[in-house]
mmCIF file of N, CA and C in Angstrom:
data_model
loop_
_atom_site.group_PDB
_atom_site.id
_atom_site.type_symbol
_atom_site.label_atom_id
_atom_site.label_comp_id
_atom_site.label_asym_id
_atom_site.label_seq_id
_atom_site.Cartn_x
_atom_site.Cartn_y
_atom_site.Cartn_z
ATOM 1 N N UNK A 1 -45.028 -80.622 104.806
ATOM 2 C CA UNK A 1 -45.197 -80.066 104.213
ATOM 3 C C UNK A 1 -45.293 -81.318 102.753
ATOM 4 N N UNK A 2 -46.088 -80.330 102.052
ATOM 5 C CA UNK A 2 -46.536 -80.448 100.994
ATOM 6 C C UNK A 2 -46.242 -80.967 99.667
ATOM 7 N N UNK A 3 -46.591 -82.023 98.902
ATOM 8 C CA UNK A 3 -46.100 -82.511 97.334
ATOM 9 C C UNK A 3 -46.476 -82.640 96.718
ATOM 10 N N UNK A 4 -46.077 -82.266 95.437
ATOM 11 C CA UNK A 4 -47.250 -82.389 94.271
ATOM 12 C C UNK A 4 -46.725 -83.373 93.613
ATOM 13 N N UNK A 5 -47.638 -84.520 92.847
ATOM 14 C CA UNK A 5 -47.154 -86.142 91.929
ATOM 15 C C UNK A 5 -46.195 -85.556 91.678
ATOM 16 N N UNK A 6 -44.862 -86.683 92.066
ATOM 17 C CA UNK A 6 -44.195 -86.557 90.822
ATOM 18 C C UNK A 6 -43.485 -85.150 91.173
ATOM 19 N N UNK A 7 -43.215 -84.694 92.138
ATOM 20 C CA UNK A 7 -42.770 -83.505 92.763
ATOM 21 C C UNK A 7 -42.061 -84.189 93.422
ATOM 22 N N UNK A 8 -40.414 -83.715 93.517
ATOM 23 C CA UNK A 8 -39.403 -84.317 94.143
ATOM 24 C C UNK A 8 -39.096 -83.949 95.409
ATOM 25 N N UNK A 9 -39.690 -82.209 95.714
ATOM 26 C CA UNK A 9 -39.152 -80.804 96.221
ATOM 27 C C UNK A 9 -40.658 -80.983 97.176
ATOM 28 N N UNK A 10 -40.779 -80.611 98.115
ATOM 29 C CA UNK A 10 -41.667 -79.801 98.768
ATOM 30 C C UNK A 10 -41.778 -78.681 98.768
ATOM 31 N N UNK A 11 -43.833 -78.154 98.620
ATOM 32 C CA UNK A 11 -43.706 -77.199 98.731
ATOM 33 C C UNK A 11 -43.898 -77.098 99.739
ATOM 34 N N UNK A 12 -43.860 -75.556 100.359
ATOM 35 C CA UNK A 12 -44.235 -74.965 100.935
ATOM 36 C C UNK A 12 -44.912 -73.492 100.544
ATOM 37 N N UNK A 13 -45.785 -73.162 101.628
ATOM 38 C CA UNK A 13 -46.820 -72.289 101.655
ATOM 39 C C UNK A 13 -46.024 -70.838 101.486
ATOM 40 N N UNK A 14 -46.255 -70.372 100.829
ATOM 41 C CA UNK A 14 -46.115 -69.242 100.256
ATOM 42 C C UNK A 14 -45.333 -68.184 101.624
ATOM 43 N N UNK A 15 -46.297 -67.631 102.956
ATOM 44 C CA UNK A 15 -46.012 -67.306 103.598
ATOM 45 C C UNK A 15 -44.249 -67.846 104.107
ATOM 46 N N UNK A 16 -44.356 -69.311 104.437
ATOM 47 C CA UNK A 16 -42.881 -69.798 104.810
ATOM 48 C C UNK A 16 -41.810 -69.387 104.141
ATOM 49 N N UNK A 17 -41.480 -69.739 102.496
ATOM 50 C CA UNK A 17 -41.257 -69.248 101.850
ATOM 51 C C UNK A 17 -40.646 -67.685 102.050
ATOM 52 N N UNK A 18 -41.828 -66.787 102.447
ATOM 53 C CA UNK A 18 -41.279 -65.650 102.616
ATOM 54 C C UNK A 18 -40.197 -64.995 103.821
ATOM 55 N N UNK A 19 -40.957 -65.994 104.901
ATOM 56 C CA UNK A 19 -40.574 -65.583 106.299
ATOM 57 C C UNK A 19 -39.046 -65.883 105.841
ATOM 58 N N UNK A 20 -38.911 -67.220 105.726
ATOM 59 C CA UNK A 20 -37.263 -67.765 105.101
ATOM 60 C C UNK A 20 -36.598 -66.695 104.714
ATOM 61 N N UNK A 21 -36.920 -66.371 103.786
ATOM 62 C CA UNK A 21 -36.113 -65.584 103.386
ATOM 63 C C UNK A 21 -35.436 -64.480 103.623
ATOM 64 N N UNK A 22 -36.838 -63.817 104.682
ATOM 65 C CA UNK A 22 -36.229 -62.496 105.482
ATOM 66 C C UNK A 22 -35.398 -62.748 106.350
ATOM 67 N N UNK A 23 -36.101 -64.115 107.059
ATOM 68 C CA UNK A 23 -34.369 -64.448 108.088
ATOM 69 C C UNK A 23 -32.930 -64.945 107.493
ATOM 70 N N UNK A 24 -33.340 -65.460 106.419
ATOM 71 C CA UNK A 24 -31.671 -65.871 105.916
ATOM 72 C C UNK A 24 -30.992 -63.796 104.949
ATOM 73 N N UNK A 25 -32.228 -63.206 105.116
ATOM 74 C CA UNK A 25 -31.384 -62.358 104.956
ATOM 75 C C UNK A 25 -30.745 -61.090 106.417
ATOM 76 N N UNK A 26 -31.675 -61.769 106.965
ATOM 77 C CA UNK A 26 -31.393 -60.585 108.460
ATOM 78 C C UNK A 26 -29.856 -61.533 108.941
ATOM 79 N N UNK A 27 -29.741 -62.943 108.222
ATOM 80 C CA UNK A 27 -28.299 -63.871 108.867
ATOM 81 C C UNK A 27 -27.313 -62.925 108.441
ATOM 82 N N UNK A 28 -27.999 -62.673 106.987
ATOM 83 C CA UNK A 28 -26.657 -61.869 106.438
ATOM 84 C C UNK A 28 -26.248 -61.042 106.553
ATOM 85 N N UNK A 29 -27.132 -60.449 106.873
ATOM 86 C CA UNK A 29 -26.786 -58.772 107.287
ATOM 87 C C UNK A 29 -26.388 -58.820 108.656
ATOM 88 N N UNK A 30 -26.828 -59.634 109.799
ATOM 89 C CA UNK A 30 -25.896 -59.881 111.029
ATOM 90 C C UNK A 30 -24.518 -60.282 110.509
ATOM 91 N N UNK A 31 -23.821 -61.024 109.489
ATOM 92 C CA UNK A 31 -22.969 -61.439 109.367
ATOM 93 C C UNK A 31 -22.022 -60.255 108.520
ATOM 94 N N UNK A 32 -22.364 -59.296 107.719
ATOM 95 C CA UNK A 32 -22.029 -58.127 107.530
ATOM 96 C C UNK A 32 -21.356 -56.889 108.429
ATOM 97 N N UNK A 33 -22.414 -56.877 109.588
ATOM 98 C CA UNK A 33 -22.415 -56.190 110.732
ATOM 99 C C UNK A 33 -21.264 -56.742 111.376
ATOM 100 N N UNK A 34 -21.501 -58.157 111.913
ATOM 101 C CA UNK A 34 -19.851 -58.187 112.550
ATOM 102 C C UNK A 34 -19.023 -58.503 112.223
ATOM 103 N N UNK A 35 -18.431 -58.499 110.282
ATOM 104 C CA UNK A 35 -17.161 -58.407 109.553
ATOM 105 C C UNK A 35 -17.564 -56.951 109.870
ATOM 106 N N UNK A 36 -18.265 -55.822 109.426
ATOM 107 C CA UNK A 36 -18.098 -54.299 109.642
ATOM 108 C C UNK A 36 -17.848 -54.088 111.210
ATOM 109 N N UNK A 37 -17.885 -54.310 112.391
ATOM 110 C CA UNK A 37 -17.526 -54.157 113.689
ATOM 111 C C UNK A 37 -16.578 -54.860 113.592
ATOM 112 N N UNK A 38 -15.494 -55.575 112.955
ATOM 113 C CA UNK A 38 -14.040 -56.165 113.650
ATOM 114 C C UNK A 38 -13.426 -54.855 112.571
ATOM 115 N N UNK A 39 -13.840 -54.278 111.190
ATOM 116 C CA UNK A 39 -12.711 -53.805 110.819
ATOM 117 C C UNK A 39 -12.942 -52.138 111.325
ATOM 118 N N UNK A 40 -14.350 -51.835 112.025
ATOM 119 C CA UNK A 40 -14.003 -50.500 112.932
ATOM 120 C C UNK A 40 -13.384 -50.915 113.855
ATOM 121 N N UNK A 41 -13.158 -51.576 114.592
ATOM 122 C CA UNK A 41 -12.368 -52.135 115.841
ATOM 123 C C UNK A 41 -11.360 -51.434 114.905
ATOM 124 N N UNK A 42 -10.434 -52.523 114.238
ATOM 125 C CA UNK A 42 -8.540 -52.371 113.897
ATOM 126 C C UNK A 42 -8.290 -50.831 113.196
ATOM 127 N N UNK A 43 -9.477 -50.383 112.196
ATOM 128 C CA UNK A 43 -9.297 -48.995 112.037
ATOM 129 C C UNK A 43 -9.307 -48.012 113.410
ATOM 130 N N UNK A 44 -9.864 -48.083 114.154
ATOM 131 C CA UNK A 44 -9.908 -47.362 115.471
ATOM 132 C C UNK A 44 -8.403 -47.668 116.071
ATOM 133 N N UNK A 45 -8.044 -48.396 116.379
ATOM 134 C CA UNK A 45 -7.250 -49.265 116.996
ATOM 135 C C UNK A 45 -6.035 -48.648 116.517
ATOM 136 N N UNK A 46 -5.629 -48.648 114.998
ATOM 137 C CA UNK A 46 -4.214 -48.411 114.361
ATOM 138 C C UNK A 46 -4.185 -47.092 114.038
ATOM 139 N N UNK A 47 -5.423 -46.619 114.295
ATOM 140 C CA UNK A 47 -5.660 -44.972 115.320
ATOM 141 C C UNK A 47 -5.817 -43.923 116.027
ATOM 142 N N UNK A 48 -5.551 -44.884 117.420
ATOM 143 C CA UNK A 48 -6.122 -44.930 118.503
ATOM 144 C C UNK A 48 -4.573 -44.006 118.974
ATOM 145 N N UNK A 49 -3.847 -44.366 118.834
ATOM 146 C CA UNK A 49 -1.888 -44.358 119.935
ATOM 147 C C UNK A 49 -0.800 -43.655 119.210
ATOM 148 N N UNK A 50 -0.411 -43.192 119.385
ATOM 149 C CA UNK A 50 1.163 -42.921 119.231
ATOM 150 C C UNK A 50 2.265 -44.472 119.280
ATOM 151 N N UNK A 51 2.739 -43.839 117.769
ATOM 152 C CA UNK A 51 4.091 -45.413 117.816
ATOM 153 C C UNK A 51 3.507 -46.474 116.788
ATOM 154 N N UNK A 52 3.952 -46.861 116.492
ATOM 155 C CA UNK A 52 3.727 -47.954 115.121
ATOM 156 C C UNK A 52 3.490 -48.978 115.890
ATOM 157 N N UNK A 53 4.725 -49.643 116.665
ATOM 158 C CA UNK A 53 4.160 -50.690 117.428
ATOM 159 C C UNK A 53 2.715 -50.718 118.073
ATOM 160 N N UNK A 54 2.406 -49.386 118.753
ATOM 161 C CA UNK A 54 1.403 -49.665 119.226
ATOM 162 C C UNK A 54 -0.093 -49.459 118.396
ATOM 163 N N UNK A 55 0.284 -48.702 117.219
ATOM 164 C CA UNK A 55 -0.767 -48.710 116.834
ATOM 165 C C UNK A 55 -1.390 -50.371 115.961
ATOM 166 N N UNK A 56 0.006 -51.414 115.348
ATOM 167 C CA UNK A 56 -0.174 -52.832 115.081
ATOM 168 C C UNK A 56 -0.584 -53.071 116.465
ATOM 169 N N UNK A 57 -0.620 -52.967 117.064
ATOM 170 C CA UNK A 57 -1.489 -54.143 118.351
ATOM 171 C C UNK A 57 -2.120 -54.019 118.333
ATOM 172 N N UNK A 58 -2.555 -52.171 118.884
ATOM 173 C CA UNK A 58 -4.132 -52.244 118.812
ATOM 174 C C UNK A 58 -4.887 -52.801 117.404
ATOM 175 N N UNK A 59 -4.137 -52.171 116.640
ATOM 176 C CA UNK A 59 -5.230 -52.566 114.953
ATOM 177 C C UNK A 59 -5.559 -53.762 115.283
ATOM 178 N N UNK A 60 -5.029 -54.572 115.256
ATOM 179 C CA UNK A 60 -4.785 -56.207 115.609
ATOM 180 C C UNK A 60 -5.172 -56.663 116.310
ATOM 181 N N UNK A 61 -4.906 -56.363 118.188
ATOM 182 C CA UNK A 61 -5.534 -56.840 118.686
ATOM 183 C C UNK A 61 -7.172 -56.819 119.271
ATOM 184 N N UNK A 62 -7.641 -55.688 119.088
ATOM 185 C CA UNK A 62 -8.419 -55.248 119.192
ATOM 186 C C UNK A 62 -10.103 -56.319 118.638
ATOM 187 N N UNK A 63 -9.528 -55.902 117.241
ATOM 188 C CA UNK A 63 -10.028 -57.384 115.998
ATOM 189 C C UNK A 63 -10.070 -58.843 117.045
ATOM 190 N N UNK A 64 -9.009 -58.979 117.208
ATOM 191 C CA UNK A 64 -8.767 -60.619 117.574
ATOM 192 C C UNK A 64 -9.727 -60.747 118.989
ATOM 193 N N UNK A 65 -10.051 -59.568 119.558
ATOM 194 C CA UNK A 65 -10.068 -60.385 121.009
ATOM 195 C C UNK A 65 -11.538 -60.024 120.881
ATOM 196 N N UNK A 66 -12.385 -59.331 120.034
ATOM 197 C CA UNK A 66 -13.749 -59.396 119.609
ATOM 198 C C UNK A 66 -14.160 -60.893 119.182
ATOM 199 N N UNK A 67 -12.991 -61.293 118.227
ATOM 200 C CA UNK A 67 -13.395 -63.006 117.430
ATOM 201 C C UNK A 67 -13.499 -63.889 118.323
ATOM 202 N N UNK A 68 -12.140 -63.914 119.637
ATOM 203 C CA UNK A 68 -12.291 -64.847 120.466
ATOM 204 C C UNK A 68 -13.488 -64.899 121.450
ATOM 205 N N UNK A 69 -14.393 -63.224 121.966
ATOM 206 C CA UNK A 69 -15.182 -63.287 122.622
ATOM 207 C C UNK A 69 -16.479 -64.182 122.215
ATOM 208 N N UNK A 70 -16.437 -63.695 120.789
ATOM 209 C CA UNK A 70 -17.770 -63.502 119.611
ATOM 210 C C UNK A 70 -17.834 -65.149 119.784
ATOM 211 N N UNK A 71 -16.620 -65.886 119.250
ATOM 212 C CA UNK A 71 -16.602 -66.680 119.323
ATOM 213 C C UNK A 71 -16.930 -68.088 120.235
ATOM 214 N N UNK A 72 -16.395 -67.985 121.501
ATOM 215 C CA UNK A 72 -16.695 -68.367 122.455
ATOM 216 C C UNK A 72 -18.399 -67.948 123.079
ATOM 217 N N UNK A 73 -18.760 -66.387 123.005
ATOM 218 C CA UNK A 73 -20.230 -66.531 123.169
ATOM 219 C C UNK A 73 -21.485 -66.417 122.333
ATOM 220 N N UNK A 74 -21.052 -65.804 121.366
ATOM 221 C CA UNK A 74 -21.552 -64.956 120.435
ATOM 222 C C UNK A 74 -22.529 -65.855 119.851
ATOM 223 N N UNK A 75 -21.647 -66.500 118.739
ATOM 224 C CA UNK A 75 -21.526 -67.141 117.650
ATOM 225 C C UNK A 75 -22.510 -68.834 117.918
ATOM 226 N N UNK A 76 -23.287 -68.666 116.466
ATOM 227 C CA UNK A 76 -24.650 -69.899 116.597
ATOM 228 C C UNK A 76 -23.658 -71.011 117.056
ATOM 229 N N UNK A 77 -22.162 -71.148 117.180
ATOM 230 C CA UNK A 77 -21.708 -72.564 117.128
ATOM 231 C C UNK A 77 -21.016 -72.393 118.298
ATOM 232 N N UNK A 78 -20.923 -71.137 119.718
ATOM 233 C CA UNK A 78 -20.378 -70.903 120.566
ATOM 234 C C UNK A 78 -19.477 -72.286 121.204
ATOM 235 N N UNK A 79 -18.451 -72.151 121.867
ATOM 236 C CA UNK A 79 -18.286 -73.397 122.475
ATOM 237 C C UNK A 79 -18.221 -73.575 124.044
ATOM 238 N N UNK A 80 -19.046 -71.819 124.460
ATOM 239 C CA UNK A 80 -20.019 -71.829 125.464
ATOM 240 C C UNK A 80 -21.056 -71.126 125.003
ATOM 241 N N UNK A 81 -22.379 -71.828 125.926
ATOM 242 C CA UNK A 81 -24.021 -72.139 125.616
ATOM 243 C C UNK A 81 -24.340 -70.942 126.684
ATOM 244 N N UNK A 82 -24.204 -69.741 126.961
ATOM 245 C CA UNK A 82 -24.809 -69.173 127.952
ATOM 246 C C UNK A 82 -25.665 -68.874 127.903
ATOM 247 N N UNK A 83 -26.719 -68.148 128.952
ATOM 248 C CA UNK A 83 -28.024 -67.450 128.813
ATOM 249 C C UNK A 83 -27.907 -66.164 128.098
ATOM 250 N N UNK A 84 -29.343 -66.020 127.155
ATOM 251 C CA UNK A 84 -29.318 -64.969 126.513
ATOM 252 C C UNK A 84 -28.354 -63.216 126.668
ATOM 253 N N UNK A 85 -29.015 -63.185 128.426
ATOM 254 C CA UNK A 85 -28.643 -61.837 128.272
ATOM 255 C C UNK A 85 -26.655 -61.769 128.134
ATOM 256 N N UNK A 86 -26.209 -62.574 128.491
ATOM 257 C CA UNK A 86 -24.492 -62.341 128.094
ATOM 258 C C UNK A 86 -24.215 -62.983 126.688
ATOM 259 N N UNK A 87 -24.869 -63.753 126.101
ATOM 260 C CA UNK A 87 -25.273 -63.429 124.582
ATOM 261 C C UNK A 87 -24.999 -62.049 124.135
ATOM 262 N N UNK A 88 -25.701 -61.242 124.425
ATOM 263 C CA UNK A 88 -26.992 -60.086 124.823
ATOM 264 C C UNK A 88 -25.696 -59.050 124.472
ATOM 265 N N UNK A 89 -25.020 -59.034 126.290
ATOM 266 C CA UNK A 89 -23.962 -58.443 125.849
ATOM 267 C C UNK A 89 -22.874 -58.775 125.517
ATOM 268 N N UNK A 90 -22.170 -59.707 125.203
ATOM 269 C CA UNK A 90 -21.253 -60.217 123.839
ATOM 270 C C UNK A 90 -21.377 -59.029 122.774
ATOM 271 N N UNK A 91 -22.077 -59.279 122.503
ATOM 272 C CA UNK A 91 -22.580 -58.849 121.005
ATOM 273 C C UNK A 91 -22.695 -57.433 120.876
ATOM 274 N N UNK A 92 -23.250 -56.585 121.922
ATOM 275 C CA UNK A 92 -23.509 -55.354 122.385
ATOM 276 C C UNK A 92 -21.973 -54.549 122.893
ATOM 277 N N UNK A 93 -21.135 -55.727 123.110
ATOM 278 C CA UNK A 93 -19.315 -55.031 123.060
ATOM 279 C C UNK A 93 -19.015 -55.180 122.128
ATOM 280 N N UNK A 94 -19.287 -55.994 121.249
ATOM 281 C CA UNK A 94 -18.247 -56.235 119.922
ATOM 282 C C UNK A 94 -19.477 -55.000 118.783
ATOM 283 N N UNK A 95 -20.142 -55.492 118.584
ATOM 284 C CA UNK A 95 -20.663 -54.348 117.935
ATOM 285 C C UNK A 95 -21.135 -53.583 117.997
ATOM 286 N N UNK A 96 -21.533 -52.660 118.846
ATOM 287 C CA UNK A 96 -21.391 -51.904 119.882
ATOM 288 C C UNK A 96 -20.512 -51.169 119.735
ATOM 289 N N UNK A 97 -19.429 -51.682 120.049
ATOM 290 C CA UNK A 97 -17.558 -51.096 120.342
ATOM 291 C C UNK A 97 -17.247 -51.391 118.790
ATOM 292 N N UNK A 98 -17.609 -51.324 118.088
ATOM 293 C CA UNK A 98 -17.751 -51.593 116.211
ATOM 294 C C UNK A 98 -18.165 -50.025 115.913
ATOM 295 N N UNK A 99 -19.729 -49.372 116.559
ATOM 296 C CA UNK A 99 -20.043 -48.176 116.560
ATOM 297 C C UNK A 99 -19.398 -47.237 116.777
ATOM 298 N N UNK A 100 -18.534 -47.478 118.327
ATOM 299 C CA UNK A 100 -18.681 -46.267 118.565
ATOM 300 C C UNK A 100 -17.544 -46.243 118.563
ATOM 301 N N UNK A 101 -15.839 -47.205 117.912
ATOM 302 C CA UNK A 101 -14.984 -47.053 117.044
ATOM 303 C C UNK A 101 -15.604 -46.297 116.029
ATOM 304 N N UNK A 102 -16.641 -46.824 115.071
ATOM 305 C CA UNK A 102 -16.577 -45.704 113.777
ATOM 306 C C UNK A 102 -16.941 -44.214 114.127
ATOM 307 N N UNK A 103 -17.669 -43.731 115.409
ATOM 308 C CA UNK A 103 -17.506 -42.489 115.897
ATOM 309 C C UNK A 103 -16.324 -41.916 116.161
ATOM 310 N N UNK A 104 -15.485 -43.080 116.869
ATOM 311 C CA UNK A 104 -13.804 -42.978 117.391
ATOM 312 C C UNK A 104 -12.930 -41.961 116.181
ATOM 313 N N UNK A 105 -13.549 -42.722 115.019
ATOM 314 C CA UNK A 105 -12.456 -41.767 113.883
ATOM 315 C C UNK A 105 -12.951 -40.713 112.769
ATOM 316 N N UNK A 106 -14.105 -40.439 113.048
ATOM 317 C CA UNK A 106 -14.566 -39.579 113.544
ATOM 318 C C UNK A 106 -15.976 -38.957 111.895
ATOM 319 N N UNK A 107 -16.703 -40.408 112.088
ATOM 320 C CA UNK A 107 -17.778 -40.437 111.364
ATOM 321 C C UNK A 107 -18.961 -40.833 112.414
ATOM 322 N N UNK A 108 -19.682 -39.498 112.984
ATOM 323 C CA UNK A 108 -20.706 -39.974 113.758
ATOM 324 C C UNK A 108 -21.452 -40.615 113.026
ATOM 325 N N UNK A 109 -22.146 -39.493 112.263
ATOM 326 C CA UNK A 109 -23.512 -40.261 111.514
ATOM 327 C C UNK A 109 -24.082 -41.603 111.405
ATOM 328 N N UNK A 110 -22.508 -42.048 110.226
ATOM 329 C CA UNK A 110 -22.363 -43.639 109.787
ATOM 330 C C UNK A 110 -22.244 -44.087 112.111
ATOM 331 N N UNK A 111 -21.696 -43.642 112.226
ATOM 332 C CA UNK A 111 -21.876 -44.107 113.692
ATOM 333 C C UNK A 111 -23.141 -45.179 114.212
ATOM 334 N N UNK A 112 -23.982 -43.688 114.835
ATOM 335 C CA UNK A 112 -25.537 -43.710 114.860
ATOM 336 C C UNK A 112 -26.192 -44.502 113.716
ATOM 337 N N UNK A 113 -25.911 -44.242 112.605
ATOM 338 C CA UNK A 113 -26.467 -45.952 111.656
ATOM 339 C C UNK A 113 -26.108 -46.711 111.355
ATOM 340 N N UNK A 114 -24.580 -47.409 112.218
ATOM 341 C CA UNK A 114 -24.714 -48.707 112.536
ATOM 342 C C UNK A 114 -25.006 -49.033 113.466
ATOM 343 N N UNK A 115 -25.017 -48.412 114.532
ATOM 344 C CA UNK A 115 -26.061 -48.781 116.283
ATOM 345 C C UNK A 115 -27.619 -49.348 115.734
ATOM 346 N N UNK A 116 -27.845 -48.143 115.035
ATOM 347 C CA UNK A 116 -29.448 -48.404 114.861
ATOM 348 C C UNK A 116 -29.754 -49.902 113.856
ATOM 349 N N UNK A 117 -28.788 -50.327 113.342
ATOM 350 C CA UNK A 117 -29.359 -51.217 112.080
ATOM 351 C C UNK A 117 -29.109 -52.785 113.109
ATOM 352 N N UNK A 118 -27.279 -52.341 113.630
ATOM 353 C CA UNK A 118 -27.292 -53.287 114.880
ATOM 354 C C UNK A 118 -28.397 -53.940 116.017
ATOM 355 N N UNK A 119 -29.151 -52.620 116.247
ATOM 356 C CA UNK A 119 -29.787 -53.204 117.187
ATOM 357 C C UNK A 119 -31.775 -53.848 116.875
ATOM 358 N N UNK A 120 -31.792 -53.282 115.701
ATOM 359 C CA UNK A 120 -32.883 -53.458 115.010
ATOM 360 C C UNK A 120 -32.711 -55.172 114.639
ATOM 361 N N UNK A 121 -31.858 -55.466 113.861
ATOM 362 C CA UNK A 121 -30.961 -56.370 113.408
ATOM 363 C C UNK A 121 -30.935 -57.713 114.632
ATOM 364 N N UNK A 122 -30.818 -56.823 115.402
ATOM 365 C CA UNK A 122 -30.409 -58.435 116.485
ATOM 366 C C UNK A 122 -31.620 -58.305 117.390
ATOM 367 N N UNK A 123 -32.758 -57.282 117.376
ATOM 368 C CA UNK A 123 -34.043 -58.141 118.114
ATOM 369 C C UNK A 123 -34.916 -59.013 117.252
ATOM 370 N N UNK A 124 -34.579 -58.439 115.280
ATOM 371 C CA UNK A 124 -35.506 -59.206 114.699
ATOM 372 C C UNK A 124 -34.564 -60.974 115.013
ATOM 373 N N UNK A 125 -33.348 -60.695 114.468
ATOM 374 C CA UNK A 125 -32.533 -61.938 114.113
ATOM 375 C C UNK A 125 -33.174 -62.586 115.718
ATOM 376 N N UNK A 126 -33.393 -62.070 116.923
ATOM 377 C CA UNK A 126 -33.803 -63.164 118.160
ATOM 378 C C UNK A 126 -35.696 -63.051 118.419
ATOM 379 N N UNK A 127 -36.471 -62.104 117.569
ATOM 380 C CA UNK A 127 -37.430 -62.691 117.421
ATOM 381 C C UNK A 127 -37.173 -63.914 116.741
ATOM 382 N N UNK A 128 -36.916 -63.815 115.601
ATOM 383 C CA UNK A 128 -36.915 -65.351 114.386
ATOM 384 C C UNK A 128 -36.848 -66.524 115.235
ATOM 385 N N UNK A 129 -35.426 -66.681 116.027
ATOM 386 C CA UNK A 129 -34.196 -67.795 117.009
ATOM 387 C C UNK A 129 -35.697 -68.188 117.852
ATOM 388 N N UNK A 130 -36.777 -67.679 119.026
ATOM 389 C CA UNK A 130 -37.640 -67.593 119.735
ATOM 390 C C UNK A 130 -39.081 -68.062 118.967
ATOM 391 N N UNK A 131 -39.536 -67.116 117.645
ATOM 392 C CA UNK A 131 -40.589 -68.478 117.206
ATOM 393 C C UNK A 131 -40.612 -69.855 117.058
ATOM 394 N N UNK A 132 -41.364 -70.146 117.764
ATOM 395 C CA UNK A 132 -42.163 -71.472 117.792
ATOM 396 C C UNK A 132 -42.035 -72.505 116.195
ATOM 397 N N UNK A 133 -41.323 -73.426 116.329
ATOM 398 C CA UNK A 133 -41.178 -73.745 114.466
ATOM 399 C C UNK A 133 -42.442 -74.467 114.671
ATOM 400 N N UNK A 134 -42.856 -74.472 112.764
ATOM 401 C CA UNK A 134 -44.763 -74.793 112.356
ATOM 402 C C UNK A 134 -44.281 -76.505 112.382
ATOM 403 N N UNK A 135 -44.595 -77.635 112.744
ATOM 404 C CA UNK A 135 -44.846 -78.959 112.576
ATOM 405 C C UNK A 135 -44.910 -79.006 110.793
ATOM 406 N N UNK A 136 -44.086 -80.078 110.556
ATOM 407 C CA UNK A 136 -44.240 -80.445 108.628
ATOM 408 C C UNK A 136 -45.949 -80.599 108.654
ATOM 409 N N UNK A 137 -46.736 -81.225 109.573
ATOM 410 C CA UNK A 137 -47.892 -81.799 109.321
ATOM 411 C C UNK A 137 -48.795 -80.743 109.396
ATOM 412 N N UNK A 138 -48.555 -79.178 109.390
ATOM 413 C CA UNK A 138 -49.303 -78.425 109.042
ATOM 414 C C UNK A 138 -50.210 -77.881 110.659
#
């Protein structure tokens, strides 16, 4: 990294700063998609069954199961570090499940849009994560 005389912070080339902004924006989008998937799973679960007790159980239980799976296998600081295919399978199950749940509550266009955004976001995130890091010496 370069610094200017008297400057306490390093200066990055403009393309590095721009790339970092895209990375952060994509990670924020990923987090919002995760929250949306949990909400959609809860929404579908609370409408999918007859009887109040079953609706409450599914409405709270489906997001809870998704949270446990995500925290064990797919989160950045997951307790277990499986290989990429299992991580992607868990992401597909949770995020895809959110899109399917959205379809299940009667919003097919929004479900397809969510599914497309999930696929693009995940592909971009994995591309950023697999990209070799640049050395600070240039």
